[in-house]
CSV table of C-alpha atoms in Angstrom, one decimal:
chain,number,residue,atom,x,y,z
A,462,MET,CA,157.5,152.9,142.1
A,463,THR,CA,157.6,150.4,145.0
A,464,GLU,CA,154.2,150.4,145.7
A,465,GLN,CA,153.0,149.9,142.0
A,466,TYR,CA,155.4,147.1,141.4
A,467,GLU,CA,154.4,145.2,144.8
A,468,GLN,CA,150.4,145.1,143.7
A,469,GLU,CA,151.7,144.2,140.1
A,470,LYS,CA,153.3,141.4,141.8
A,471,LEU,CA,150.3,140.9,143.8
A,472,ASP,CA,147.8,141.0,140.6
A,473,HIS,CA,150.1,138.1,138.8
A,474,ALA,CA,150.0,136.0,141.5
A,475,ARG,CA,146.1,136.4,142.0
A,476,GLU,CA,145.7,135.5,138.1
A,477,SER,CA,148.2,132.6,138.1
A,478,HIS,CA,146.1,131.0,140.8
A,479,PHE,CA,142.9,131.5,139.2
A,480,ASN,CA,144.8,130.4,136.0
A,481,ARG,CA,146.0,127.3,138.1
A,482,GLU,CA,142.2,126.6,139.3
A,483,VAL,CA,140.5,126.8,136.2
A,484,GLN,CA,143.1,124.6,134.8
A,485,HIS,CA,142.6,122.2,137.2
A,486,ARG,CA,138.5,122.4,136.9
A,487,GLU,CA,138.6,121.8,133.4
A,488,ILE,CA,141.0,118.7,133.7
A,489,GLN,CA,138.6,117.3,136.1
A,490,LEU,CA,135.5,118.2,134.0
A,491,GLN,CA,137.4,116.3,131.0
A,492,ASN,CA,138.3,113.1,133.6
A,493,GLN,CA,134.3,113.1,134.4
A,494,LEU,CA,133.1,113.3,130.8
A,495,GLN,CA,135.7,110.6,129.4
A,496,GLN,CA,134.0,108.1,132.4
A,497,TYR,CA,130.7,109.1,131.6
A,498,ARG,CA,131.8,107.8,128.0
A,499,SER,CA,133.1,104.7,128.6
A,500,LEU,CA,130.1,103.8,131.2
A,501,MET,CA,127.7,104.8,128.2
A,502,ASP,CA,129.7,102.6,125.6
A,503,ARG,CA,130.1,99.9,128.2
A,504,ASP,CA,126.1,98.7,127.8
A,505,ALA,CA,125.2,100.3,124.1
A,506,PHE,CA,122.7,98.3,122.5
A,507,ILE,CA,120.5,98.2,119.5
A,508,LEU,CA,117.0,97.7,120.1
A,509,VAL,CA,115.0,95.5,117.5
A,510,LEU,CA,111.0,96.0,118.1
A,511,ILE,CA,109.0,93.8,116.0
A,512,ASP,CA,104.8,93.6,115.8
A,513,GLY,CA,104.7,89.9,115.0
A,514,ASP,CA,100.8,90.6,114.2
A,515,GLY,CA,102.0,92.2,110.9
A,516,MET,CA,105.5,91.7,110.4
A,517,ILE,CA,105.0,88.1,110.2
A,518,PHE,CA,108.2,85.9,109.4
A,519,GLU,CA,108.7,84.2,106.0
A,520,ASP,CA,106.7,81.0,105.6
A,521,ASP,CA,109.8,78.6,105.2
A,522,LEU,CA,110.8,80.1,108.7
A,523,ILE,CA,107.4,79.5,110.3
A,524,SER,CA,106.6,75.9,109.1
A,525,LYS,CA,109.7,74.8,110.4
A,526,GLY,CA,108.9,75.4,114.0
A,527,GLU,CA,111.1,75.3,116.3
A,528,ALA,CA,114.3,74.8,114.1
A,529,GLY,CA,112.5,77.6,112.0
A,530,GLY,CA,112.5,80.0,115.4
A,531,LYS,CA,116.3,79.4,115.3
A,532,GLU,CA,116.9,79.9,112.0
A,533,ALA,CA,114.8,83.7,111.7
A,534,ALA,CA,116.8,84.6,115.1
A,535,ALA,CA,120.1,83.6,113.2
A,536,ARG,CA,118.7,85.5,109.7
A,537,LEU,CA,118.0,88.8,111.9
A,538,TRP,CA,121.1,88.8,114.0
A,539,ASN,CA,123.2,89.0,111.2
A,540,SER,CA,121.1,91.3,109.2
A,541,VAL,CA,121.3,94.0,112.2
A,542,THR,CA,125.0,93.2,112.4
A,543,GLU,CA,125.3,93.6,108.8
A,544,TYR,CA,122.9,96.9,108.8
A,545,VAL,CA,124.8,98.3,111.7
A,546,ARG,CA,128.3,97.4,110.4
A,547,ARG,CA,127.4,99.9,107.1
A,548,ASN,CA,125.5,102.6,108.7
A,549,MET,CA,126.4,103.1,112.4
A,550,SER,CA,130.4,103.5,112.6
A,551,CYS,CA,130.7,104.7,116.0
A,552,ILE,CA,129.2,102.5,118.0
A,553,PRO,CA,131.4,100.6,120.1
A,554,SER,CA,132.6,96.8,119.2
A,555,ASP,CA,130.6,95.3,121.8
A,556,TYR,CA,127.3,96.4,121.6
A,557,LYS,CA,124.4,94.0,122.1
A,558,ILE,CA,121.3,93.2,120.0
A,559,VAL,CA,118.1,93.0,122.0
A,560,THR,CA,114.9,91.7,120.0
A,561,ARG,CA,111.2,92.1,121.0
A,562,VAL,CA,108.9,90.6,119.1
A,563,TYR,CA,105.0,90.8,120.3
A,564,ALA,CA,102.3,88.6,118.9
A,565,ASN,CA,99.0,87.3,119.7
A,566,LEU,CA,100.0,83.4,119.3
A,567,LYS,CA,96.8,82.1,119.1
A,568,GLY,CA,95.6,84.2,116.3
A,569,LEU,CA,98.6,84.5,114.3
A,570,GLY,CA,98.6,80.5,114.7
A,571,GLU,CA,95.2,80.2,113.4
A,572,VAL,CA,96.2,82.6,110.7
A,573,CYS,CA,98.8,80.6,109.4
A,574,ARG,CA,96.9,77.2,109.5
A,575,LYS,CA,94.2,78.5,107.8
A,576,ALA,CA,96.5,79.9,105.0
A,577,GLY,CA,98.0,76.8,105.0
A,578,ILE,CA,101.6,77.6,106.1
A,579,ILE,CA,101.7,75.0,109.3
A,580,ASP,CA,98.8,72.2,109.4
A,581,ILE,CA,98.2,72.6,112.8
A,582,SER,CA,98.6,76.6,115.1
A,583,ASP,CA,100.5,75.0,117.6
A,584,VAL,CA,103.4,75.5,115.1
A,585,ILE,CA,103.5,79.1,115.6
A,586,GLU,CA,104.3,78.4,119.6
A,587,GLU,CA,107.2,75.9,118.4
A,588,PHE,CA,108.7,79.1,116.4
A,589,ALA,CA,108.4,81.5,119.2
A,590,ARG,CA,109.6,78.9,121.6
A,591,GLY,CA,112.8,78.7,119.2
A,592,PHE,CA,113.0,82.1,118.1
A,593,THR,CA,113.0,82.8,122.3
A,594,GLY,CA,115.8,80.3,123.3
A,595,SER,CA,118.2,81.1,120.6
A,596,LYS,CA,119.6,84.2,121.9
A,597,GLN,CA,119.8,85.4,125.4
A,598,LEU,CA,118.3,89.4,124.7
A,599,PHE,CA,115.9,87.5,122.3
A,600,ASP,CA,112.5,87.1,123.4
A,601,PHE,CA,109.1,86.5,120.8
A,602,VAL,CA,106.1,87.8,123.4
A,603,ASP,CA,102.9,86.0,123.7
A,604,VAL,CA,100.1,89.1,123.9
A,605,GLY,CA,97.4,87.2,124.3
A,606,VAL,CA,93.9,87.6,123.1
A,607,GLY,CA,92.8,91.6,122.8
A,608,LYS,CA,92.9,94.3,120.3
A,609,ASP,CA,95.8,96.5,119.9
A,610,ARG,CA,97.8,94.7,122.8
A,611,ALA,CA,100.8,94.4,120.9
A,612,ASP,CA,100.6,97.8,119.5
A,613,ASP,CA,100.4,99.5,123.4
A,614,LYS,CA,103.2,97.1,124.8
A,615,ILE,CA,105.5,98.1,121.6
A,616,SER,CA,104.4,101.7,122.0
A,617,GLU,CA,105.6,101.8,125.4
A,618,ILE,CA,108.8,100.1,125.5
A,619,PHE,CA,109.6,102.6,122.4
A,620,LYS,CA,108.8,105.4,124.4
A,621,LEU,CA,111.0,103.8,127.4
A,622,HIS,CA,114.0,103.7,125.4
A,623,LEU,CA,113.7,106.3,122.8
A,624,TYR,CA,116.0,108.9,125.1
A,625,ASP,CA,118.1,106.2,126.7
A,626,SER,CA,121.6,106.9,126.4
A,627,HIS,CA,122.7,103.4,126.0
A,628,CYS,CA,120.0,102.7,123.0
A,629,ARG,CA,122.1,103.8,119.8
A,630,GLN,CA,119.5,102.6,117.2
A,631,ILE,CA,115.8,101.2,117.1
A,632,LEU,CA,114.8,99.2,114.4
A,633,PHE,CA,111.2,99.5,114.3
A,634,GLY,CA,109.1,96.5,112.5
A,635,CYS,CA,106.0,98.5,112.1
A,636,SER,CA,105.5,98.9,108.1
A,637,HIS,CA,101.9,97.3,107.8
A,638,ASP,CA,99.8,99.6,110.6
A,639,ASN,CA,99.3,103.2,110.3
A,640,GLY,CA,98.6,103.6,114.1
A,641,TYR,CA,102.1,104.0,114.3
A,642,ALA,CA,102.2,107.3,112.6
A,643,ARG,CA,101.2,108.6,115.3
A,644,LEU,CA,104.3,107.4,118.0
A,645,LEU,CA,106.4,108.5,115.2
A,646,GLU,CA,105.3,111.8,114.5
A,647,ASP,CA,105.6,113.2,118.1
A,648,VAL,CA,109.3,112.6,117.7
A,649,ALA,CA,110.6,116.0,117.3
A,650,GLU,CA,114.1,116.3,117.7
A,651,PRO,CA,115.9,115.2,114.8
A,652,THR,CA,119.2,113.8,116.8
A,653,ILE,CA,116.6,111.4,118.2
A,654,CYS,CA,115.1,110.9,114.5
A,655,ASP,CA,118.6,109.5,113.3
A,656,SER,CA,118.2,106.8,116.1
A,657,ILE,CA,115.4,105.4,114.6
A,658,THR,CA,115.1,103.1,111.8
A,659,LEU,CA,111.8,101.9,110.3
A,660,LEU,CA,111.9,98.2,109.0
A,661,GLU,CA,109.9,97.3,106.1
A,662,GLY,CA,108.4,93.6,105.5
A,663,VAL,CA,105.2,94.5,104.1
A,664,PRO,CA,104.9,97.9,101.7
A,665,PHE,CA,104.9,100.5,104.3
A,666,GLU,CA,101.3,101.8,104.9
A,667,LYS,CA,100.4,105.1,103.2
A,668,GLU,CA,101.0,107.4,106.2
A,669,LEU,CA,104.2,105.7,107.2
A,670,ALA,CA,105.4,105.8,103.9
A,671,GLN,CA,104.8,110.0,104.3
A,672,LEU,CA,107.5,109.9,107.3
A,673,ASP,CA,110.4,108.2,105.0
A,674,SER,CA,111.8,112.0,104.6
A,675,LYS,CA,112.3,112.1,108.7
A,676,TYR,CA,113.6,108.3,108.9
A,677,ARG,CA,116.0,106.0,107.9
A,678,THR,CA,114.4,102.9,106.3
A,679,ALA,CA,115.3,99.0,105.9
A,680,LYS,CA,114.3,95.8,104.6
A,681,PHE,CA,116.0,93.0,105.6
A,682,GLU,CA,116.2,90.2,102.4
A,683,GLY,CA,114.5,86.7,103.0
A,684,LEU,CA,113.4,87.6,106.8
A,685,PHE,CA,109.9,89.1,106.8
A,686,ARG,CA,106.7,88.5,104.2
A,687,THR,CA,106.6,91.1,101.8
A,688,LYS,CA,103.1,90.5,101.1
A,689,LYS,CA,100.1,90.3,103.5
A,690,ILE,CA,99.1,87.1,104.4
A,691,ASN,CA,95.7,85.4,102.2
A,692,VAL,CA,94.0,83.1,104.3
A,693,TYR,CA,91.3,82.1,101.3
A,694,PRO,CA,92.9,81.1,98.3
A,695,PRO,CA,91.7,82.7,94.9
A,696,ILE,CA,88.4,80.9,93.4
A,697,SER,CA,87.8,80.8,89.9
A,698,LYS,CA,84.7,82.5,89.0
A,699,HIS,CA,84.3,79.0,86.7
A,700,SER,CA,83.5,77.3,90.2
A,701,VAL,CA,80.1,77.2,90.8
A,702,PRO,CA,77.7,76.8,87.3
A,703,LEU,CA,75.1,78.9,86.8
A,704,GLN,CA,72.3,76.0,87.0
A,705,THR,CA,73.4,75.3,90.6
A,706,LEU,CA,72.7,78.7,91.8
A,707,GLY,CA,69.1,77.2,93.5
A,708,SER,CA,70.6,74.4,95.0
A,709,PRO,CA,74.5,74.2,95.5
A,710,SER,CA,76.5,71.1,95.5
A,711,PRO,CA,79.2,70.3,97.8
A,712,GLN,CA,81.5,69.6,94.8
A,713,THR,CA,81.2,73.3,93.3
A,714,ASN,CA,81.1,74.8,96.7
A,715,SER,CA,83.0,73.1,99.5
A,716,TYR,CA,83.5,76.4,101.9
A,717,ARG,CA,79.8,76.2,104.5
A,718,GLY,CA,80.8,79.0,106.3
A,719,PRO,CA,78.2,81.8,107.6
A,720,GLN,CA,79.5,84.2,104.1
A,721,SER,CA,78.7,81.2,102.1
A,722,LEU,CA,74.9,81.2,103.3
A,723,GLN,CA,74.6,84.8,102.8
A,724,GLY,CA,76.0,84.8,99.0
A,725,GLN,CA,73.3,81.7,98.5
A,726,SER,CA,70.5,84.2,99.7
A,727,ILE,CA,71.0,87.1,97.9
A,728,ILE,CA,71.4,84.9,94.9
A,729,GLN,CA,67.9,83.0,96.1
A,730,ASN,CA,66.2,86.1,96.8
A,731,ALA,CA,67.2,88.2,93.7
A,732,ILE,CA,65.8,85.1,91.5
A,733,SER,CA,62.6,84.8,93.1
A,734,ARG,CA,62.0,88.6,92.8
A,735,ALA,CA,62.9,88.3,89.0
A,736,LYS,CA,60.2,85.3,88.9
A,737,SER,CA,57.4,87.5,90.1
A,738,SER,CA,58.3,90.7,88.3
A,739,THR,CA,56.6,91.8,85.2
A,740,PRO,CA,58.2,90.1,82.2
A,741,PRO,CA,59.9,92.0,79.7
A,742,THR,CA,57.6,94.1,77.1
A,743,ASN,CA,59.7,92.8,74.1
A,744,GLY,CA,58.0,89.4,74.9
A,745,SER,CA,61.5,87.6,75.4
A,746,ALA,CA,62.4,85.3,77.6
A,747,LEU,CA,65.1,86.0,80.4
A,748,ASN,CA,68.0,84.5,79.0
A,749,PRO,CA,70.6,83.1,81.7
A,750,HIS,CA,73.9,84.0,79.6
A,751,ASP,CA,72.8,87.1,79.4
A,752,ALA,CA,75.1,89.5,81.9
A,753,SER,CA,72.3,93.1,81.6
A,754,PRO,CA,69.6,90.9,83.0
A,755,PHE,CA,72.1,89.6,85.6
A,756,VAL,CA,73.2,92.9,86.9
A,757,SER,CA,69.2,93.9,87.0
A,758,LEU,CA,68.5,91.2,89.7
A,759,GLY,CA,70.2,93.3,92.1
A,760,LEU,CA,73.3,91.1,92.8
A,761,PRO,CA,76.6,92.5,94.3
A,762,ALA,CA,78.9,94.4,91.7
A,763,ASN,CA,81.7,92.5,92.7
A,764,MET,CA,80.5,88.9,92.0
A,765,GLY,CA,82.0,88.1,88.3
A,766,TYR,CA,79.7,86.9,85.6
A,767,ASP,CA,80.6,85.4,82.5
A,768,GLY,CA,78.1,82.4,81.4
A,769,GLU,CA,78.9,81.3,85.1
A,770,VAL,CA,78.4,82.6,88.3
A,771,SER,CA,81.5,82.7,90.9
A,772,ALA,CA,80.1,82.6,94.3
A,773,ASN,CA,83.1,83.5,95.8
A,774,SER,CA,81.8,84.1,99.4
A,775,GLU,CA,85.3,84.1,100.7
A,776,CYS,CA,85.6,87.6,99.2
A,777,PHE,CA,83.3,89.1,101.9
A,778,PRO,CA,85.8,89.6,105.2
A,779,THR,CA,84.0,88.9,108.5
A,780,ALA,CA,84.0,90.9,111.8
A,781,ASP,CA,87.0,88.7,113.1
A,782,THR,CA,89.5,89.0,110.4
A,783,PRO,CA,92.7,90.0,111.4
A,784,ALA,CA,94.1,93.7,110.1
A,785,ASN,CA,96.8,92.1,108.9
A,786,VAL,CA,95.4,89.4,106.9
A,787,GLU,CA,94.5,90.2,103.2
A,788,VAL,CA,91.2,88.8,101.9
A,789,ASN,CA,90.4,88.3,98.1
A,790,GLN,CA,88.3,90.4,96.1
């Protein structure tokens, strides 16, 4: 009995020692976890990524130049703050908002000038300067001239912060470009998808709209344009009388770009072919106010006709028309 009692004492002491070691280790791990959480909360931030070539700020902001840039930054700050308050209750109260807007300023300025939003293209640079200078972590970055430069930079910044534990949410402004669907489709983890919100300016393109069940979406009113920029204003179909087809006058067709010359050439060639062709068998003369002979001249189907011809040559997009620009048709 004595030996059995001594053995049980030893077993009990060993178990007590083991339990104390386990408890001590558990306390250490909990303390470490708390430290890591404190470090993560210390530098928590929201990342706002915007493709400025397509997610374009409202006209009234851009037209104000530097002052408009500051106002745009303030509106964006307030909108993000309100969004976080409504949807992210667990984020630390001292979180930061980091904003990066990437755009080709030269191209964007020229487009805005042609659309009548600004008088000179340099105003867009003043806008960017005001936006960047308004907040310490706000930057409007000029990517320069080149295909997909903004897209490439945004994609790399997106990937860099996607799994960053300090980045609590990415607000992604890309509703105009289907190309970003490839980037978003590669994200598979549901917890990571929850940390991404797609911002809407112009309506989401088809492939992006199909991802609305996978990602949250948001729209900040009064901040971004909801329609693509219309470079060329609509031209009335009565703007060019039929009798001026052979010799268009400056009063009726003020645009003298290469597409205008192309439209005039099409019309003149069609008339020449009509004059040299065999007359109608019924002996009737070609009536310039008859829509049927007009179609037979071989003119483009998108040229309206109602007694007068609309030489709406601006309807033909050129090779250098930016993707974010809407051309009237």
